[in-house]
GROMACS .gro file of C-alpha atoms in nm:
model
  207
    1LYS     CA    1  12.559  12.061   9.467
    2ALA     CA    2  12.208  11.964   9.616
    3LEU     CA    3  12.305  11.726   9.872
    4LYS     CA    4  12.624  11.866  10.028
    5GLY     CA    5  12.586  11.708  10.363
    6LEU     CA    6  12.575  11.345  10.253
    7GLU     CA    7  12.897  11.279  10.058
    8ASP     CA    8  13.136  11.291  10.342
    9THR     CA    9  12.911  11.223  10.630
   10LEU     CA   10  12.706  10.926  10.514
   11PRO     CA   11  12.991  10.667  10.424
   12LYS     CA   12  13.164  10.726  10.768
   13ALA     CA   13  12.833  10.649  10.938
   14ILE     CA   14  12.774  10.332  10.720
   15LYS     CA   15  13.111  10.195  10.849
   16ARG     CA   16  12.973  10.223  11.214
   17VAL     CA   17  12.635  10.029  11.129
   18ALA     CA   18  12.637   9.668  11.255
   19PHE     CA   19  12.285   9.595  11.087
   20ASP     CA   20  12.108   9.728  10.789
   21GLN     CA   21  11.893  10.010  10.915
   22THR     CA   22  11.609  10.220  10.724
   23VAL     CA   23  11.727  10.550  10.618
   24GLU     CA   24  11.456  10.842  10.631
   25ILE     CA   25  11.428  11.182  10.516
   26ALA     CA   26  11.252  11.466  10.709
   27LEU     CA   27  11.152  11.789  10.534
   28ARG     CA   28  10.999  12.120  10.692
   29LEU     CA   29  10.805  12.269  10.432
   30GLY     CA   30  10.668  12.643  10.403
   31VAL     CA   31  10.295  12.547  10.402
   32ASP     CA   32   9.995  12.587  10.627
   33PRO     CA   33   9.854  12.226  10.646
   34ARG     CA   34   9.557  12.367  10.813
   35GLN     CA   35   9.447  12.495  10.476
   36ALA     CA   36   9.299  12.243  10.237
   37ASP     CA   37   9.483  12.407   9.937
   38GLN     CA   38   9.837  12.379  10.092
   39ILE     CA   39   9.837  11.992  10.174
   40VAL     CA   40  10.130  11.833  10.022
   41ARG     CA   41  10.082  11.471   9.971
   42GLY     CA   42  10.182  11.208   9.694
   43SER     CA   43  10.356  10.892   9.613
   44ILE     CA   44  10.670  10.817   9.407
   45VAL     CA   45  10.853  10.517   9.276
   46LEU     CA   46  11.215  10.586   9.360
   47PRO     CA   47  11.487  10.516   9.123
   48HIS     CA   48  11.663  10.247   9.331
   49GLY     CA   49  11.346  10.140   9.554
   50ILE     CA   50  11.364  10.149   9.940
   51GLY     CA   51  11.551   9.808   9.988
   52LYS     CA   52  11.233   9.644  10.147
   53SER     CA   53  10.960   9.421   9.983
   54GLN     CA   54  10.644   9.567  10.069
   55ARG     CA   55  10.349   9.340  10.179
   56VAL     CA   56  10.065   9.467   9.949
   57LEU     CA   57   9.697   9.400  10.024
   58VAL     CA   58   9.431   9.444   9.762
   59PHE     CA   59   9.055   9.482   9.818
   60ALA     CA   60   8.891   9.345   9.487
   61GLN     CA   61   8.633   9.103   9.341
   62GLY     CA   62   8.547   8.930   9.033
   63GLU     CA   63   8.832   8.930   8.765
   64ASN     CA   64   9.028   9.175   8.972
   65VAL     CA   65   9.122   8.891   9.215
   66LYS     CA   66   9.313   8.734   8.954
   67VAL     CA   67   9.477   9.029   8.808
   68ALA     CA   68   9.602   9.140   9.169
   69GLN     CA   69   9.721   8.786   9.239
   70THR     CA   70   9.915   8.773   8.909
   71ALA     CA   71  10.070   9.122   8.970
   72GLY     CA   72  10.214   9.000   9.305
   73ALA     CA   73   9.980   9.123   9.587
   74ASP     CA   74  10.027   8.921   9.918
   75PHE     CA   75   9.681   8.941  10.017
   76VAL     CA   76   9.348   8.974   9.814
   77GLY     CA   77   8.980   8.947   9.927
   78ALA     CA   78   8.691   9.166  10.010
   79LYS     CA   79   8.470   9.145  10.321
   80GLU     CA   80   8.665   8.882  10.474
   81LEU     CA   81   8.981   9.100  10.478
   82ALA     CA   82   8.795   9.394  10.621
   83ASP     CA   83   8.659   9.173  10.897
   84LYS     CA   84   9.034   9.033  10.977
   85ILE     CA   85   9.138   9.406  11.000
   86LYS     CA   86   8.824   9.513  11.235
   87ASP     CA   87   8.949   9.224  11.451
   88GLY     CA   88   9.308   9.372  11.477
   89TRP     CA   89   9.493   9.206  11.198
   90LEU     CA   90   9.739   9.483  11.033
   91ASP     CA   91  10.016   9.244  10.866
   92PHE     CA   92  10.050   9.446  10.565
   93ASP     CA   93  10.231   9.766  10.449
   94VAL     CA   94  10.006   9.885  10.176
   95ALA     CA   95   9.628   9.873  10.119
   96ILE     CA   96   9.489   9.910   9.750
   97ALA     CA   97   9.146   9.892   9.659
   98THR     CA   98   8.951   9.915   9.330
   99PRO     CA   99   8.656  10.193   9.305
  100ASP     CA  100   8.374   9.944   9.347
  101MET     CA  101   8.527   9.821   9.696
  102MET     CA  102   8.491  10.125   9.872
  103GLY     CA  103   8.165  10.027  10.044
  104VAL     CA  104   8.345   9.767  10.205
  105VAL     CA  105   8.672   9.970  10.289
  106GLY     CA  106   8.522  10.299  10.376
  107PRO     CA  107   8.428  10.179  10.734
  108LEU     CA  108   8.795  10.082  10.795
  109GLY     CA  109   8.886  10.453  10.778
  110ARG     CA  110   8.908  10.487  11.163
  111ILE     CA  111   9.160  10.187  11.174
  112LEU     CA  112   9.361  10.240  10.853
  113GLY     CA  113   9.359  10.615  10.851
  114PRO     CA  114   9.581  10.709  11.166
  115ARG     CA  115   9.829  10.460  11.049
  116GLY     CA  116   9.859  10.572  10.696
  117LEU     CA  117   9.700  10.266  10.548
  118MET     CA  118   9.378  10.380  10.420
  119PRO     CA  119   9.323  10.347  10.050
  120SER     CA  120   9.304  10.705   9.860
  121PRO     CA  121   9.266  10.804   9.496
  122ARG     CA  122   9.494  11.093   9.564
  123ALA     CA  123   9.792  10.853   9.653
  124GLY     CA  124   9.697  10.623   9.367
  125THR     CA  125   9.583  10.341   9.593
  126VAL     CA  126   9.213  10.349   9.485
  127THR     CA  127   9.244  10.265   9.112
  128GLN     CA  128   9.101  10.036   8.858
  129ASP     CA  129   9.436   9.978   8.734
  130ILE     CA  130   9.522   9.713   9.013
  131ALA     CA  131   9.811   9.557   8.816
  132THR     CA  132  10.008   9.869   8.784
  133ALA     CA  133   9.950   9.979   9.130
  134VAL     CA  134  10.066   9.636   9.298
  135ARG     CA  135  10.372   9.634   9.081
  136GLU     CA  136  10.470   9.980   9.170
  137TYR     CA  137  10.441   9.907   9.562
  138LYS     CA  138  10.611   9.592   9.527
  139ALA     CA  139  10.899   9.757   9.341
  140GLY     CA  140  10.914  10.007   9.642
  141LYS     CA  141  10.676  10.296   9.577
  142VAL     CA  142  10.652  10.514   9.883
  143GLU     CA  143  10.367  10.749  10.003
  144PHE     CA  144  10.417  11.090  10.181
  145ARG     CA  145  10.190  11.366  10.351
  146VAL     CA  146  10.270  11.666  10.530
  147ASP     CA  147  10.184  11.652  10.907
  148ASN     CA  148  10.012  11.921  11.121
  149GLY     CA  149  10.340  12.062  11.192
  150SER     CA  150  10.425  12.132  10.821
  151ASN     CA  151  10.694  11.828  10.846
  152LEU     CA  152  10.699  11.559  10.575
  153HIS     CA  153  10.853  11.209  10.648
  154CYS     CA  154  10.951  10.952  10.383
  155VAL     CA  155  11.170  10.656  10.368
  156VAL     CA  156  11.453  10.674  10.102
  157GLY     CA  157  11.646  10.340  10.132
  158LYS     CA  158  11.865  10.144  10.355
  159MET     CA  159  12.230  10.188  10.487
  160SER     CA  160  12.334   9.908  10.264
  161PHE     CA  161  12.280  10.138   9.985
  162ASP     CA  162  12.582  10.305   9.845
  163VAL     CA  163  12.589  10.677   9.888
  164VAL     CA  164  12.517  10.720   9.504
  165LYS     CA  165  12.199  10.544   9.518
  166LEU     CA  166  12.098  10.710   9.836
  167GLN     CA  167  12.161  11.053   9.686
  168GLU     CA  168  11.974  10.969   9.357
  169ASN     CA  169  11.671  10.840   9.585
  170ILE     CA  170  11.673  11.166   9.758
  171GLU     CA  171  11.724  11.400   9.475
  172SER     CA  172  11.439  11.209   9.292
  173LEU     CA  173  11.205  11.268   9.598
  174LEU     CA  174  11.317  11.634   9.651
  175SER     CA  175  11.243  11.706   9.285
  176TYR     CA  176  10.898  11.567   9.296
  177ILE     CA  177  10.822  11.738   9.622
  178ARG     CA  178  10.934  12.082   9.473
  179SER     CA  179  10.699  12.000   9.183
  180LEU     CA  180  10.400  11.997   9.435
  181LYS     CA  181  10.465  12.332   9.581
  182PRO     CA  182  10.083  12.473   9.644
  183SER     CA  183  10.018  12.795   9.446
  184ALA     CA  184   9.893  12.943   9.795
  185SER     CA  185  10.219  12.885   9.950
  186LYS     CA  186  10.436  13.188  10.004
  187GLY     CA  187  10.809  13.252  10.070
  188VAL     CA  188  11.060  12.976  10.122
  189TYR     CA  189  10.893  12.635  10.017
  190LEU     CA  190  11.165  12.394  10.118
  191ARG     CA  191  11.310  12.515  10.457
  192GLY     CA  192  11.489  12.237  10.608
  193VAL     CA  193  11.606  11.869  10.503
  194VAL     CA  194  11.749  11.611  10.753
  195VAL     CA  195  11.849  11.274  10.674
  196SER     CA  196  11.841  10.997  10.959
  197ALA     CA  197  11.861  10.639  11.059
  198THR     CA  198  11.747  10.472  11.373
  199MET     CA  199  12.087  10.423  11.542
  200LEU     CA  200  12.265  10.728  11.381
  201PRO     CA  201  12.286  11.101  11.430
  202SER     CA  202  12.091  11.316  11.186
  203ILE     CA  203  12.259  11.469  10.905
  204VAL     CA  204  12.145  11.807  10.789
  205VAL     CA  205  12.135  11.856  10.390
  206ALA     CA  206  12.204  12.182  10.219
  207VAL     CA  207  11.943  12.224   9.946
   0.00000   0.00000   0.00000
């Protein structure tokens, strides 16, 4: 069975938790992220979401402003939002932009990039289909990217989720990440999986 470490350990851990914590998964991958053709990144809508309403910002103009607002975006604008970000405002979880707004968004790379907030075509956050992107992120879509140490971190839910929902979220994520294995990656691809929460010991998962 794919997630042997969770069935017994997680229910016992949940009973000891006094507040609802975020559950995160950490993967060790058999890739060399120094090579451009071995960078693993993407985004996914998990079956049961992540138990958190994400604050979505959209860079848009013209008719796309109304489209973004109707889809549920929390903040919509153009240069005025960029100026607020330059002044230190970062009260959002996801930034999405239409392609024609990259002239405004591009200079924000040094601020948004290190925080994982920079819109990107590969992550689906630079798109003409603003409505779909906003709805997916409001529903709990998560992004991930392998770091320089070949590790990948991703939120998979809350401790208030029952164990079946957490398992299904994790299995969905692992299946997707397996599908992203770079052709240049040799040997064992998925080398380690650990599930953790802020105030709990990590759980090593057999895969």
